[in-house]
Short mmCIF file of C-alpha atoms in Angstrom, two decimals:
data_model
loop_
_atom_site.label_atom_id
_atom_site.label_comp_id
_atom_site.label_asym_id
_atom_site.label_seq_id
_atom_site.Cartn_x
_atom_site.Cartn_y
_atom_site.Cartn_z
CA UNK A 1 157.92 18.93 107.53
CA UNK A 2 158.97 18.89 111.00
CA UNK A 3 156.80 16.55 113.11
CA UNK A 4 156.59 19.55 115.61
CA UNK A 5 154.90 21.79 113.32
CA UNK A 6 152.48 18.91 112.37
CA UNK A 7 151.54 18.60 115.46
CA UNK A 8 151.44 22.55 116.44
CA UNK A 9 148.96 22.89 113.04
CA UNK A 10 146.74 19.67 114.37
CA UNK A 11 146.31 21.68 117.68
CA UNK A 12 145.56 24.84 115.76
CA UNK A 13 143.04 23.44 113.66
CA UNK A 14 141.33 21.81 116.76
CA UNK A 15 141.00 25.00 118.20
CA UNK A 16 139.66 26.80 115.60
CA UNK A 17 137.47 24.14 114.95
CA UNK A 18 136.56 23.65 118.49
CA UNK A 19 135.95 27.66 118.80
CA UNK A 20 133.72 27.70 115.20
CA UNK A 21 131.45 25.28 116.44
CA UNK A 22 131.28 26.34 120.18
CA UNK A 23 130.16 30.02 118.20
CA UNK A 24 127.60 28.10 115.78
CA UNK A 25 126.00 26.03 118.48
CA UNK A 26 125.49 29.57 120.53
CA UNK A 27 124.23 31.88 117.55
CA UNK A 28 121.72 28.30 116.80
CA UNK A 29 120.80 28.75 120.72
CA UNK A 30 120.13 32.64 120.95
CA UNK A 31 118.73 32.35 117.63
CA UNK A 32 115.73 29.47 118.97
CA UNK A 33 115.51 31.79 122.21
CA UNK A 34 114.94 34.80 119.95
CA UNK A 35 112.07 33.60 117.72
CA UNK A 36 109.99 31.48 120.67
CA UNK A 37 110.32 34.58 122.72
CA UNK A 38 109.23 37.22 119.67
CA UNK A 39 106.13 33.99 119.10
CA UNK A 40 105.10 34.58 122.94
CA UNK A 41 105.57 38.52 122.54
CA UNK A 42 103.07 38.65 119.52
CA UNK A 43 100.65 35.85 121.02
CA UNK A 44 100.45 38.23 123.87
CA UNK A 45 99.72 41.66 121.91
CA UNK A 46 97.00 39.78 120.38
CA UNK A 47 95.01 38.29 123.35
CA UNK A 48 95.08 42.31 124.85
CA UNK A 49 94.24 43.34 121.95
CA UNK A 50 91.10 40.40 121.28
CA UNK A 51 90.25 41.02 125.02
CA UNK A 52 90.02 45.28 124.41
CA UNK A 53 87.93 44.66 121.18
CA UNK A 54 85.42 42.63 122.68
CA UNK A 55 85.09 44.80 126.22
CA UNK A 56 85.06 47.92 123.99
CA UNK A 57 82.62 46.00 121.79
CA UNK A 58 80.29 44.42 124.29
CA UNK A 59 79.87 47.97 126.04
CA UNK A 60 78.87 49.89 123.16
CA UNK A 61 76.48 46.42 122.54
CA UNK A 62 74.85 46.99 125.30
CA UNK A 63 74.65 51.01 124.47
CA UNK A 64 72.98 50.11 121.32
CA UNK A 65 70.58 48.34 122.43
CA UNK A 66 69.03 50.58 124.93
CA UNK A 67 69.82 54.11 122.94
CA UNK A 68 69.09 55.59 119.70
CA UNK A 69 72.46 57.84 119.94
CA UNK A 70 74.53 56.58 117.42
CA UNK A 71 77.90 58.84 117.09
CA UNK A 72 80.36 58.23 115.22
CA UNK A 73 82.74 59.34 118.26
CA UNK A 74 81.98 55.76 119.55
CA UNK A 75 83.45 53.61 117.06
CA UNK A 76 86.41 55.19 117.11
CA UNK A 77 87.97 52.75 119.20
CA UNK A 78 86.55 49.46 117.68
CA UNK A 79 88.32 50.73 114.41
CA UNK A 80 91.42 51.61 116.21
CA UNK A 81 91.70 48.21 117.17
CA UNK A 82 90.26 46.73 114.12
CA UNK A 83 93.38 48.67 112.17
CA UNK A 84 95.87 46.96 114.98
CA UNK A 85 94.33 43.62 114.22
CA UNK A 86 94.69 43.89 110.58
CA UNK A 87 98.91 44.33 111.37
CA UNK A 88 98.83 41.71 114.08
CA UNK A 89 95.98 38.44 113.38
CA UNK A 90 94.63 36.67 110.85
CA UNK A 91 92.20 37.69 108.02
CA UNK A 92 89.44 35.32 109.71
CA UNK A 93 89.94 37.22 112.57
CA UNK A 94 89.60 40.90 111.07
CA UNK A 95 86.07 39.33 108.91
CA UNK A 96 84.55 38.13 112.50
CA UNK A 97 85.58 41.67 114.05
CA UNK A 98 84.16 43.85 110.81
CA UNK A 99 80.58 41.67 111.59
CA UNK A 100 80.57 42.93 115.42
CA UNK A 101 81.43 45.94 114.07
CA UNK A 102 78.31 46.29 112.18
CA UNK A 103 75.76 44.17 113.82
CA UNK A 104 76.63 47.53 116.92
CA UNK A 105 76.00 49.78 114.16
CA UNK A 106 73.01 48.06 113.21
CA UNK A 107 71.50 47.71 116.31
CA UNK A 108 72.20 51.77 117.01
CA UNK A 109 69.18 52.09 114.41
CA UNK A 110 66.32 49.30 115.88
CA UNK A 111 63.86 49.78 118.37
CA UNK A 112 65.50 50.10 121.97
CA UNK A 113 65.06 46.77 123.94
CA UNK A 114 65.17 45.50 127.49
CA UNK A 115 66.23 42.45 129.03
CA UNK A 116 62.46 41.12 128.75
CA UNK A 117 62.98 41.76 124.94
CA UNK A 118 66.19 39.79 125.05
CA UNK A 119 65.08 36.77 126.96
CA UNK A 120 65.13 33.42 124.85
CA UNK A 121 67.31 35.53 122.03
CA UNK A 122 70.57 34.53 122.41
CA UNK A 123 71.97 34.74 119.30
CA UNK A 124 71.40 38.26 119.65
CA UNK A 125 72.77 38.93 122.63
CA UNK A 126 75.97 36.76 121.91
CA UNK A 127 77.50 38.91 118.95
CA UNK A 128 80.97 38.13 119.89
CA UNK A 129 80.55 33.95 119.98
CA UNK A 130 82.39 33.41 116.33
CA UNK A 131 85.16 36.51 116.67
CA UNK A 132 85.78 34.93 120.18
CA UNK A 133 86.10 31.54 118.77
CA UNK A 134 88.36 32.78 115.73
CA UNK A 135 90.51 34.47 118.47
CA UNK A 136 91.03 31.06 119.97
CA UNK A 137 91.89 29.59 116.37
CA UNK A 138 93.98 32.62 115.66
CA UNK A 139 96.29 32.13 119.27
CA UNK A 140 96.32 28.22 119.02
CA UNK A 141 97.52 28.33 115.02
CA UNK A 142 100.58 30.05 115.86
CA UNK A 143 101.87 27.39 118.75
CA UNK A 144 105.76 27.66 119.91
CA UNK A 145 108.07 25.38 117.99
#
């Protein structure tokens, strides 16, 4: 073989080389981009959704506590969000959320109270305290690569 063609082949196979690794080291790159920015997408979606569930959730709380009216019409959005949760969080999450759920419900059918009534109760005024705090495990267990 011609020392020419050696050398033409060498240069080939740099190039292709050169260009195969150039395109690995890119698809690696957008690849890493991809996933951490999908991670921060989803962490996202949950903290609105973890923030709606307990604004929702505190509001008809505070309904139930000075009303007898318990409709059905007023869950409707708790379970929405309870459904989205079940796609999106963890099942620690959805148990803490299924408790507010019906501790609400619960308190639709006690005596109304005031804030005298409340004073000195705080366990029963802060429902939310463990779905809050499983939120926080929930956003801090799935941490960027």
């Amino acid at each position: 073989m011609d020392a020419a063609y050696i050398s033409a082949l060498a240069a080939l196979s740099g190039s292709i080389i050169g260009g195969l690794t150039s395109l690995g080291a890119s698809w690696v790159s957008q690849n890493a981009q991809a996933r951490v920015q999908q991670l921060l997408t989803d962490k996202n979606r949950r903290q609105e959704l973890y923030k709606s569930f307990i604004e929702e959730a505190m509001r008809l709380y505070g309904d139930a506590l000075v009303s007898g009216d318990a409709e059905v019409s007023k869950f409707v959005g708790l379970y929405v969000m309870l459904s989205r949760m079940r796609v999106l969080s963890s099942p620690h999450v959805i148990e803490h959320a299924e408790k507010v759920i019906h501790v609400i419900a619960d308190t639709y059918f006690e005596p109304n109270m005031t804030l005298r009534d409340l004073r000195g109760k705080r366990e029963q005024i802060d429902i939310l305290r463990r779905f809050s705090e499983a939120c926080r495990e929930d956003v801090k267990g799935r941490q960027l690569p």
